Amino acid sequence: MSRILLIVGGGIAAYKAAELIRHARRAGHPVTPVLTAGGAHFVTPMSLAALAESPVYTSLWDLKDESEMGHIQLSRAADLVLVCPATADLLAKMAAGIADDLATTLLLATDKPVVVAPAMNVRMWLHAATQANVATLRARGVTVLGPDEGDMACGEHGPGRLPEPDDILRRIAPMLEPDAAISPVEAQPLAGRHVLVTAGPTHEPIDPVRVIANRSSGKQGFAIAAAAARAGARVTLVAGPVALPTPGGVARIDVETAQQMADAVLAALPADVAILVAAVADWRIANPAATKMKKGGGPPTLAFAPNPDILATLAERPDRPRLLVGFAAETDDVVANATAKRAAKKADWIVANDVSGDVMGGTDNRVHLVSAAGVEDWPEASKDAVAAQLIERIAKEIA
Ligand code: CTP
């Protein structure tokens, strides 16, 4: 076990610090929270104290009552100092050596490894001042985690998001003393397994500038790949054209067409588990034009040819993954269609989702798990939560 001094800065991501405390404690690491004045606008000392089962320190002047050198002791009693979220302001103060509150004083006084997990608006992160401060901190040996890329609370998109708390913990794990009470098998149920995931749409060319596409965002497949990696699996993610960052610990192969996706999947075998989440085009244009089609030629007549069915192909192979999971995106008769698809494609499980609403591109999903044992209706949840639940089930199934 390692004692973590957790400095919570003021930002919308501060709520994730609470989650981080839970994960850290579950992994056997005691956490002492320090809340900045800014952080206290987003989370309360009471909630952090309850989760950490430790006093929460907020002011330099409280410590002076305890003993002359309270802040020095506090900063040294930890094995690791983690600043999460680290705001642009905190990073600037750290780089400049400013110590005008408890958090910055501790950061100046500590002789322990320091990790910062920045989270802020994209522009603030990309600003030359912040980048220079981060470079300074890195040069001084501070570990910088993230930020991740994605949609931000402020409505913008880009780097600036705080990584998920379990991801932060996984990334600092090498710096922490393992807790003997926690068996690695328990924490990483898919360790030593190869999990193959397809995600996103495919693009089937009509001519050099036009494609037939679909509305799949790839979010559910990427969330599943991320969850499998967190569970310790070696993950190969074959992704159609999507604008999503690669989850940590995942080997990604980008493809465009169904044929390329099929080739990449077969090349990635053998796998213990294949989870085919991609919305693969059933048809491609039989003879895509070699040059751009012109309007003057009148409305084109497009001839189609069938694409390989990746799921059905995998099911028939001698090196069939032990657990083959397909998805069925349906707008009507969801469970009946999924049950028929499971039989037709010889998949072990079909995860059926109703895409008649705004599932495609949205963040939530409501799915039914169709297996030989019957149909389970899962409650509507975020795509991340669906992914975590599915990976947990898969780990149990192949244990
Ligand atoms: N799938 C695949 N290769 C294809 C088509 C689909 O591997 N060429 C996989 C999908 O990744 C998914 C499952 O098969 O896991 C079901 O996909 P879906 O598009 O719903 O099924 P289709 O067979 O295309 O059925 P339909 O479009 O008629 O509903």
Short mmCIF file of C-alpha atoms and ligand atoms in Angstrom, two decimals:
data_model
loop_
_atom_site.label_atom_id
_atom_site.label_comp_id
_atom_site.label_asym_id
_atom_site.label_seq_id
_atom_site.Cartn_x
_atom_site.Cartn_y
_atom_site.Cartn_z
CA MET A 1 0.00 0.00 0.00
CA SER A 2 1.04 3.57 -0.69
CA ARG A 3 -0.26 6.66 1.07
CA ILE A 4 -1.61 9.13 -1.47
CA LEU A 5 -1.86 12.84 -0.73
CA LEU A 6 -4.62 13.92 -3.11
CA ILE A 7 -4.78 17.62 -3.94
CA VAL A 8 -8.13 18.50 -5.47
CA GLY A 9 -8.07 21.66 -7.59
CA GLY A 10 -11.01 23.80 -8.61
CA GLY A 11 -12.60 22.52 -11.79
CA ILE A 12 -15.69 20.80 -13.04
CA ALA A 13 -13.71 17.51 -13.03
CA ALA A 14 -13.22 17.73 -9.23
CA TYR A 15 -16.13 15.34 -8.77
CA LYS A 16 -13.97 12.64 -10.32
CA ALA A 17 -11.57 13.01 -7.38
CA ALA A 18 -14.25 11.49 -5.18
CA GLU A 19 -14.45 8.50 -7.50
CA LEU A 20 -10.65 8.30 -7.51
CA ILE A 21 -10.61 8.03 -3.71
CA ARG A 22 -12.96 5.04 -3.91
CA HIS A 23 -10.80 3.30 -6.51
CA ALA A 24 -7.56 4.01 -4.63
CA ARG A 25 -8.94 2.73 -1.35
CA ARG A 26 -10.37 -0.36 -2.99
CA ALA A 27 -6.84 -1.03 -4.28
CA GLY A 28 -5.60 -0.72 -0.70
CA HIS A 29 -4.09 2.78 -0.79
CA PRO A 30 -5.08 5.24 1.97
CA VAL A 31 -5.85 8.73 0.69
CA THR A 32 -5.46 12.05 2.52
CA PRO A 33 -7.39 14.73 0.62
CA VAL A 34 -6.38 18.37 0.42
CA LEU A 35 -9.05 20.62 -1.04
CA THR A 36 -8.17 24.00 -2.55
CA ALA A 37 -10.55 26.93 -2.15
CA GLY A 38 -11.47 26.48 -5.83
CA GLY A 39 -12.01 22.76 -5.40
CA ALA A 40 -14.39 23.41 -2.52
CA HIS A 41 -16.74 25.08 -5.00
CA PHE A 42 -17.17 21.73 -6.77
CA VAL A 43 -16.93 19.09 -4.03
CA THR A 44 -17.45 19.36 -0.30
CA PRO A 45 -14.82 18.47 2.31
CA MET A 46 -17.51 16.31 3.91
CA SER A 47 -17.93 14.02 0.88
CA LEU A 48 -14.17 13.61 0.42
CA ALA A 49 -13.73 12.93 4.15
CA ALA A 50 -16.46 10.30 4.10
CA LEU A 51 -14.97 8.50 1.11
CA ALA A 52 -11.38 8.76 2.35
CA GLU A 53 -12.28 8.12 6.00
CA SER A 54 -9.66 10.74 6.72
CA PRO A 55 -9.69 14.39 7.70
CA VAL A 56 -9.69 16.74 4.71
CA TYR A 57 -7.21 19.60 4.87
CA THR A 58 -8.23 22.91 3.38
CA SER A 59 -6.26 25.67 5.06
CA LEU A 60 -2.66 26.30 5.86
CA TRP A 61 -3.64 27.97 9.09
CA ASP A 62 -5.53 24.98 10.56
CA LEU A 63 -2.32 23.00 10.40
CA LYS A 64 -0.37 25.50 12.42
CA ASP A 65 -2.57 24.59 15.39
CA GLU A 66 -1.50 20.96 15.14
CA SER A 67 2.20 21.65 15.18
CA GLU A 68 4.72 24.21 14.02
CA MET A 69 5.63 22.29 10.87
CA GLY A 70 2.25 20.75 10.02
CA HIS A 71 2.45 21.34 6.28
CA ILE A 72 5.93 19.88 6.01
CA GLN A 73 4.81 16.74 7.82
CA LEU A 74 1.68 16.42 5.76
CA SER A 75 3.62 16.67 2.51
CA ARG A 76 6.18 14.10 3.62
CA ALA A 77 3.89 11.57 5.28
CA ALA A 78 2.60 10.58 1.82
CA ASP A 79 4.32 8.20 -0.58
CA LEU A 80 2.93 10.00 -3.60
CA VAL A 81 1.37 13.41 -4.17
CA LEU A 82 -1.39 13.42 -6.80
CA VAL A 83 -2.91 16.68 -8.04
CA CYS A 84 -6.30 15.83 -9.55
CA PRO A 85 -7.70 17.78 -11.22
CA ALA A 86 -4.74 20.10 -11.77
CA THR A 87 -6.02 23.46 -12.98
CA ALA A 88 -4.06 25.85 -15.20
CA ASP A 89 -3.68 28.05 -12.12
CA LEU A 90 -2.24 25.25 -9.96
CA LEU A 91 0.19 24.25 -12.72
CA ALA A 92 1.31 27.87 -13.09
CA LYS A 93 1.85 28.24 -9.36
CA MET A 94 3.74 24.95 -9.19
CA ALA A 95 5.98 26.00 -12.09
CA ALA A 96 6.65 29.39 -10.50
CA GLY A 97 7.13 28.02 -6.99
CA ILE A 98 4.31 30.08 -5.55
CA ALA A 99 3.11 28.87 -2.15
CA ASP A 100 0.11 30.98 -1.21
CA ASP A 101 -2.25 28.32 0.14
CA LEU A 102 -2.07 24.88 1.69
CA ALA A 103 -2.01 22.93 -1.61
CA THR A 104 0.77 24.95 -3.22
CA THR A 105 2.76 25.03 0.04
CA LEU A 106 2.59 21.23 0.27
CA LEU A 107 3.66 20.92 -3.36
CA LEU A 108 6.69 23.11 -2.69
CA ALA A 109 7.56 21.34 0.55
CA THR A 110 7.23 17.74 -0.58
CA ASP A 111 10.15 15.45 -1.28
CA LYS A 112 7.91 12.72 -2.72
CA PRO A 113 7.01 11.89 -6.36
CA VAL A 114 4.40 14.28 -7.72
CA VAL A 115 1.81 13.36 -10.37
CA VAL A 116 -0.49 15.95 -11.93
CA ALA A 117 -3.66 15.16 -13.87
CA PRO A 118 -4.57 18.40 -15.68
CA ALA A 119 -8.16 19.18 -16.65
CA MET A 120 -9.27 22.44 -18.17
CA ASN A 121 -10.75 24.10 -21.22
CA VAL A 122 -9.01 23.16 -24.50
CA ARG A 123 -7.75 26.70 -25.18
CA MET A 124 -6.38 27.02 -21.65
CA TRP A 125 -4.54 23.71 -22.02
CA LEU A 126 -3.14 24.61 -25.44
CA HIS A 127 -2.11 28.12 -24.33
CA ALA A 128 1.64 28.67 -24.61
CA ALA A 129 1.79 29.65 -20.92
CA THR A 130 0.23 26.37 -19.75
CA GLN A 131 2.35 24.32 -22.14
CA ALA A 132 5.51 26.08 -20.91
CA ASN A 133 4.51 25.44 -17.29
CA VAL A 134 3.87 21.76 -18.02
CA ALA A 135 7.24 21.48 -19.79
CA THR A 136 8.92 23.05 -16.74
CA LEU A 137 7.20 20.65 -14.37
CA ARG A 138 8.07 17.65 -16.55
CA ALA A 139 11.70 18.75 -16.67
CA ARG A 140 11.64 18.81 -12.85
CA GLY A 141 10.44 15.22 -12.73
CA VAL A 142 6.72 15.76 -12.24
CA THR A 143 4.63 13.07 -13.97
CA VAL A 144 1.88 14.53 -16.15
CA LEU A 145 -1.12 12.26 -16.85
CA GLY A 146 -3.36 13.23 -19.74
CA PRO A 147 -5.37 15.24 -20.37
CA ASP A 148 -7.57 13.07 -22.55
CA GLU A 149 -9.19 14.28 -25.72
CA GLY A 150 -12.97 14.45 -26.03
CA ASP A 151 -16.11 16.47 -25.49
CA MET A 152 -15.75 18.90 -22.63
CA ALA A 153 -18.22 20.22 -20.10
CA CYS A 154 -17.79 23.70 -21.67
CA GLY A 155 -19.08 22.36 -25.01
CA GLU A 156 -15.73 22.37 -26.81
CA HIS A 157 -13.86 19.36 -28.11
CA GLY A 158 -10.17 18.54 -27.80
CA PRO A 159 -7.52 17.79 -25.17
CA GLY A 160 -8.47 18.93 -21.67
CA ARG A 161 -10.60 16.17 -20.17
CA LEU A 162 -9.53 14.48 -16.97
CA PRO A 163 -8.90 10.78 -17.62
CA GLU A 164 -11.37 8.45 -15.89
CA PRO A 165 -10.40 7.79 -12.24
CA ASP A 166 -9.77 4.07 -12.76
CA ASP A 167 -7.57 4.94 -15.74
CA ILE A 168 -5.57 7.41 -13.59
CA LEU A 169 -5.09 4.76 -10.95
CA ARG A 170 -4.03 2.19 -13.53
CA ARG A 171 -1.49 4.63 -14.92
CA ILE A 172 0.04 5.49 -11.54
CA ALA A 173 -0.05 1.83 -10.42
CA PRO A 174 3.65 1.28 -11.26
CA MET A 175 4.48 4.10 -8.80
CA LEU A 176 2.47 2.52 -5.99
CA GLU A 177 3.34 -0.36 -3.71
CA PRO A 178 0.96 -3.23 -4.51
CA ASP A 179 -1.31 -4.36 -1.72
CA ALA A 180 -0.59 -7.98 -1.00
CA ALA A 181 -4.23 -8.49 -0.04
CA ILE A 182 -5.38 -7.73 -3.59
CA SER A 183 -4.66 -10.56 -6.00
CA PRO A 184 -3.71 -9.42 -9.50
CA VAL A 185 -6.04 -12.09 -10.91
CA GLU A 186 -8.96 -10.43 -9.19
CA ALA A 187 -8.04 -6.96 -10.38
CA GLN A 188 -7.26 -8.03 -13.98
CA PRO A 189 -9.66 -10.84 -14.85
CA LEU A 190 -8.72 -10.77 -18.55
CA ALA A 191 -4.94 -10.80 -18.03
CA GLY A 192 -3.28 -12.99 -20.64
CA ARG A 193 -6.34 -12.95 -22.95
CA HIS A 194 -6.53 -11.46 -26.42
CA VAL A 195 -9.73 -9.54 -27.05
CA LEU A 196 -10.55 -8.42 -30.58
CA VAL A 197 -13.05 -5.59 -31.02
CA THR A 198 -14.48 -3.99 -34.17
CA ALA A 199 -16.05 -0.55 -33.93
CA GLY A 200 -17.45 2.31 -35.96
CA PRO A 201 -18.96 2.44 -39.43
CA THR A 202 -17.39 1.39 -42.71
CA HIS A 203 -17.05 3.62 -45.75
CA GLU A 204 -17.69 2.02 -49.11
CA PRO A 205 -16.32 4.09 -51.99
CA ILE A 206 -18.55 5.18 -54.87
CA ASP A 207 -15.76 7.11 -56.57
CA PRO A 208 -12.54 8.71 -55.28
CA VAL A 209 -14.47 11.42 -53.36
CA ARG A 210 -17.78 9.81 -52.35
CA VAL A 211 -18.63 7.00 -49.97
CA ILE A 212 -21.61 5.13 -48.60
CA ALA A 213 -21.45 5.45 -44.82
CA ASN A 214 -23.68 5.02 -41.76
CA ARG A 215 -24.30 6.87 -38.52
CA SER A 216 -22.28 4.63 -36.17
CA SER A 217 -20.07 6.80 -33.90
CA GLY A 218 -17.85 4.00 -32.64
CA LYS A 219 -18.37 5.11 -29.01
CA GLN A 220 -19.76 1.81 -27.73
CA GLY A 221 -17.02 -0.26 -29.38
CA PHE A 222 -14.27 2.06 -28.13
CA ALA A 223 -15.73 1.92 -24.61
CA ILE A 224 -15.67 -1.89 -24.77
CA ALA A 225 -12.05 -1.91 -25.98
CA ALA A 226 -11.12 0.43 -23.11
CA ALA A 227 -12.93 -1.72 -20.54
CA ALA A 228 -11.22 -4.87 -21.84
CA ALA A 229 -7.81 -3.19 -21.56
CA ARG A 230 -8.60 -2.11 -18.00
CA ALA A 231 -9.47 -5.71 -17.23
CA GLY A 232 -5.93 -6.64 -18.27
CA ALA A 233 -6.59 -8.04 -21.77
CA ARG A 234 -4.38 -7.51 -24.79
CA VAL A 235 -6.82 -5.62 -27.00
CA THR A 236 -6.86 -5.22 -30.78
CA LEU A 237 -9.36 -2.62 -31.91
CA VAL A 238 -10.19 -2.61 -35.62
CA ALA A 239 -11.82 0.77 -36.16
CA GLY A 240 -13.74 2.16 -39.09
CA PRO A 241 -13.53 5.90 -39.84
CA VAL A 242 -14.29 7.65 -36.51
CA ALA A 243 -12.90 10.69 -34.73
CA LEU A 244 -12.24 9.10 -31.35
CA PRO A 245 -9.02 8.95 -29.33
CA THR A 246 -7.44 5.51 -28.90
CA PRO A 247 -8.13 4.17 -25.41
CA GLY A 248 -5.03 3.59 -23.25
CA GLY A 249 -3.40 0.19 -23.66
CA VAL A 250 -5.28 -0.66 -26.88
CA ALA A 251 -3.65 -1.57 -30.24
CA ARG A 252 -5.73 0.16 -32.91
CA ILE A 253 -5.92 -0.69 -36.60
CA ASP A 254 -7.75 1.89 -38.72
CA VAL A 255 -9.66 0.68 -41.76
CA GLU A 256 -12.23 2.16 -44.12
CA THR A 257 -14.10 -0.57 -45.96
CA ALA A 258 -15.81 -3.76 -44.79
CA GLN A 259 -13.30 -5.81 -46.80
CA GLN A 260 -10.38 -4.08 -45.06
CA MET A 261 -12.08 -4.64 -41.70
CA ALA A 262 -12.54 -8.35 -42.49
CA ASP A 263 -8.89 -8.66 -43.55
CA ALA A 264 -7.65 -6.88 -40.40
CA VAL A 265 -9.81 -9.04 -38.13
CA LEU A 266 -8.60 -12.30 -39.70
CA ALA A 267 -4.99 -11.09 -39.52
CA ALA A 268 -5.40 -10.36 -35.79
CA LEU A 269 -6.45 -13.94 -34.95
CA PRO A 270 -6.16 -15.95 -32.80
CA ALA A 271 -8.24 -14.25 -30.13
CA ASP A 272 -9.94 -15.58 -27.01
CA VAL A 273 -12.88 -13.24 -27.41
CA ALA A 274 -14.17 -11.27 -30.40
CA ILE A 275 -16.71 -8.51 -29.86
CA LEU A 276 -17.99 -7.22 -33.18
CA VAL A 277 -19.57 -3.86 -32.52
CA ALA A 278 -18.91 -2.27 -35.92
CA ALA A 279 -21.80 -1.30 -38.15
CA VAL A 280 -20.42 -3.01 -41.22
CA ALA A 281 -21.93 -2.12 -44.59
CA ASP A 282 -23.69 -5.18 -45.97
CA TRP A 283 -23.06 -4.04 -49.53
CA ARG A 284 -20.31 -2.27 -51.41
CA ILE A 285 -20.39 -0.65 -54.81
CA ALA A 286 -19.52 -3.40 -57.28
CA ASN A 287 -17.38 -1.19 -59.50
CA PRO A 288 -16.38 2.11 -57.84
CA ALA A 289 -15.51 4.74 -60.46
CA ALA A 290 -11.77 5.34 -60.83
CA THR A 291 -12.31 9.05 -61.43
CA LYS A 292 -14.80 11.50 -59.93
CA MET A 293 -18.29 11.00 -61.31
CA LYS A 294 -19.64 14.13 -63.01
CA LYS A 295 -23.13 15.53 -62.72
CA GLY A 296 -23.36 15.84 -66.49
CA GLY A 297 -23.61 12.06 -66.75
CA GLY A 298 -27.07 12.20 -65.14
CA PRO A 299 -28.21 10.32 -62.00
CA PRO A 300 -25.94 7.29 -61.56
CA THR A 301 -27.13 3.73 -61.31
CA LEU A 302 -25.13 2.01 -58.59
CA ALA A 303 -24.61 -1.74 -58.73
CA PHE A 304 -23.89 -3.40 -55.36
CA ALA A 305 -21.94 -6.50 -54.38
CA PRO A 306 -22.17 -8.27 -51.00
CA ASN A 307 -19.51 -7.64 -48.37
CA PRO A 308 -18.11 -10.48 -46.31
CA ASP A 309 -19.98 -11.03 -43.06
CA ILE A 310 -17.17 -10.85 -40.51
CA LEU A 311 -19.17 -12.32 -37.64
CA ALA A 312 -20.48 -15.27 -39.66
CA THR A 313 -17.00 -15.86 -41.13
CA LEU A 314 -15.39 -15.98 -37.68
CA ALA A 315 -18.05 -18.39 -36.43
CA GLU A 316 -17.17 -20.94 -39.14
CA ARG A 317 -13.39 -20.85 -38.78
CA PRO A 318 -11.39 -23.58 -37.06
CA ASP A 319 -9.67 -20.86 -35.00
CA ARG A 320 -13.03 -19.39 -33.96
CA PRO A 321 -12.61 -17.26 -30.82
CA ARG A 322 -13.89 -19.08 -27.78
CA LEU A 323 -16.49 -16.40 -27.15
CA LEU A 324 -17.99 -14.66 -30.15
CA VAL A 325 -20.14 -11.64 -29.37
CA GLY A 326 -22.10 -9.75 -32.01
CA PHE A 327 -24.18 -6.60 -31.80
CA ALA A 328 -27.53 -6.11 -33.41
CA ALA A 329 -28.65 -2.56 -34.04
CA GLU A 330 -32.39 -2.74 -34.59
CA THR A 331 -35.19 -0.25 -34.92
CA ASP A 332 -38.04 -2.72 -34.47
CA ASP A 333 -38.69 -6.19 -33.00
CA VAL A 334 -35.33 -5.75 -31.29
CA VAL A 335 -35.17 -9.00 -29.32
CA ALA A 336 -36.80 -11.19 -31.99
CA ASN A 337 -34.42 -9.89 -34.67
CA ALA A 338 -31.41 -10.31 -32.39
CA THR A 339 -32.41 -13.86 -31.49
CA ALA A 340 -32.72 -14.74 -35.18
CA LYS A 341 -29.36 -13.07 -35.90
CA ARG A 342 -27.66 -15.08 -33.14
CA ALA A 343 -28.81 -18.32 -34.72
CA ALA A 344 -28.11 -17.26 -38.31
CA LYS A 345 -24.57 -16.04 -37.58
CA LYS A 346 -23.75 -18.74 -35.00
CA ALA A 347 -22.64 -16.16 -32.43
CA ASP A 348 -22.52 -17.05 -28.73
CA TRP A 349 -24.03 -13.80 -27.61
CA ILE A 350 -25.81 -10.99 -29.37
CA VAL A 351 -26.04 -7.64 -27.66
CA ALA A 352 -29.17 -6.11 -29.09
CA ASN A 353 -29.75 -2.40 -29.00
CA ASP A 354 -32.69 -0.33 -30.04
CA VAL A 355 -31.38 2.37 -32.35
CA SER A 356 -34.75 3.90 -33.13
CA GLY A 357 -33.95 6.82 -30.74
CA ASP A 358 -30.69 8.79 -30.60
CA VAL A 359 -28.41 5.91 -29.58
CA MET A 360 -26.21 6.33 -32.63
CA GLY A 361 -23.77 9.06 -31.61
CA GLY A 362 -25.38 9.42 -28.18
CA THR A 363 -23.74 8.57 -24.87
CA ASP A 364 -26.37 6.18 -23.47
CA ASN A 365 -27.45 2.76 -24.55
CA ARG A 366 -30.18 0.30 -23.59
CA VAL A 367 -29.31 -3.25 -24.51
CA HIS A 368 -30.55 -6.83 -24.24
CA LEU A 369 -28.12 -9.70 -23.95
CA VAL A 370 -29.27 -12.65 -26.04
CA SER A 371 -27.49 -15.93 -25.30
CA ALA A 372 -28.25 -19.66 -25.25
CA ALA A 373 -29.56 -19.10 -21.71
CA GLY A 374 -32.21 -16.62 -22.85
CA VAL A 375 -32.66 -12.86 -22.96
CA GLU A 376 -31.51 -10.40 -20.30
CA ASP A 377 -32.78 -6.83 -20.38
CA TRP A 378 -30.15 -4.44 -19.06
CA PRO A 379 -31.21 -1.05 -17.72
CA GLU A 380 -30.41 2.03 -19.78
CA ALA A 381 -26.89 3.16 -18.90
CA SER A 382 -23.96 5.11 -20.29
CA LYS A 383 -22.01 3.36 -23.05
CA ASP A 384 -19.07 3.19 -20.61
CA ALA A 385 -21.23 1.43 -18.01
CA VAL A 386 -22.62 -0.99 -20.62
CA ALA A 387 -19.03 -1.72 -21.69
CA ALA A 388 -17.89 -2.36 -18.11
CA GLN A 389 -20.83 -4.67 -17.46
CA LEU A 390 -20.28 -6.60 -20.69
CA ILE A 391 -16.56 -7.07 -19.99
CA GLU A 392 -17.35 -8.24 -16.47
CA ARG A 393 -19.76 -10.83 -17.89
CA ILE A 394 -17.23 -11.92 -20.50
CA ALA A 395 -14.51 -12.30 -17.86
CA LYS A 396 -16.82 -14.53 -15.81
CA GLU A 397 -17.81 -16.56 -18.86
CA ILE A 398 -14.28 -17.42 -19.92
CA ALA A 399 -12.78 -17.67 -16.43
N1 CTP B 1 -21.46 -7.86 -39.02
C1 CTP B 1 -20.27 -8.28 -39.56
N2 CTP B 1 -20.04 -8.18 -40.90
C2 CTP B 1 -21.01 -7.72 -41.72
C3 CTP B 1 -22.25 -7.30 -41.18
C4 CTP B 1 -22.43 -7.37 -39.84
O1 CTP B 1 -19.39 -8.72 -38.81
N3 CTP B 1 -20.77 -7.64 -43.01
C5 CTP B 1 -21.66 -7.99 -37.59
C6 CTP B 1 -21.83 -6.69 -36.86
O2 CTP B 1 -20.59 -6.18 -36.44
C7 CTP B 1 -22.71 -7.09 -35.71
C8 CTP B 1 -23.58 -8.18 -36.27
O3 CTP B 1 -22.86 -8.68 -37.40
O4 CTP B 1 -21.97 -7.65 -34.66
C9 CTP B 1 -24.94 -7.78 -36.69
O5 CTP B 1 -24.86 -6.69 -37.56
P1 CTP B 1 -26.15 -6.11 -38.28
O6 CTP B 1 -25.74 -5.06 -39.23
O7 CTP B 1 -27.19 -5.76 -37.26
O8 CTP B 1 -26.63 -7.42 -39.02
P2 CTP B 1 -26.89 -7.72 -40.51
O9 CTP B 1 -26.44 -9.12 -40.74
O10 CTP B 1 -26.32 -6.69 -41.39
O11 CTP B 1 -28.47 -7.74 -40.53
P3 CTP B 1 -29.52 -6.63 -41.03
O12 CTP B 1 -28.73 -5.48 -41.59
O13 CTP B 1 -30.33 -7.36 -42.04
O14 CTP B 1 -30.30 -6.29 -39.80
#
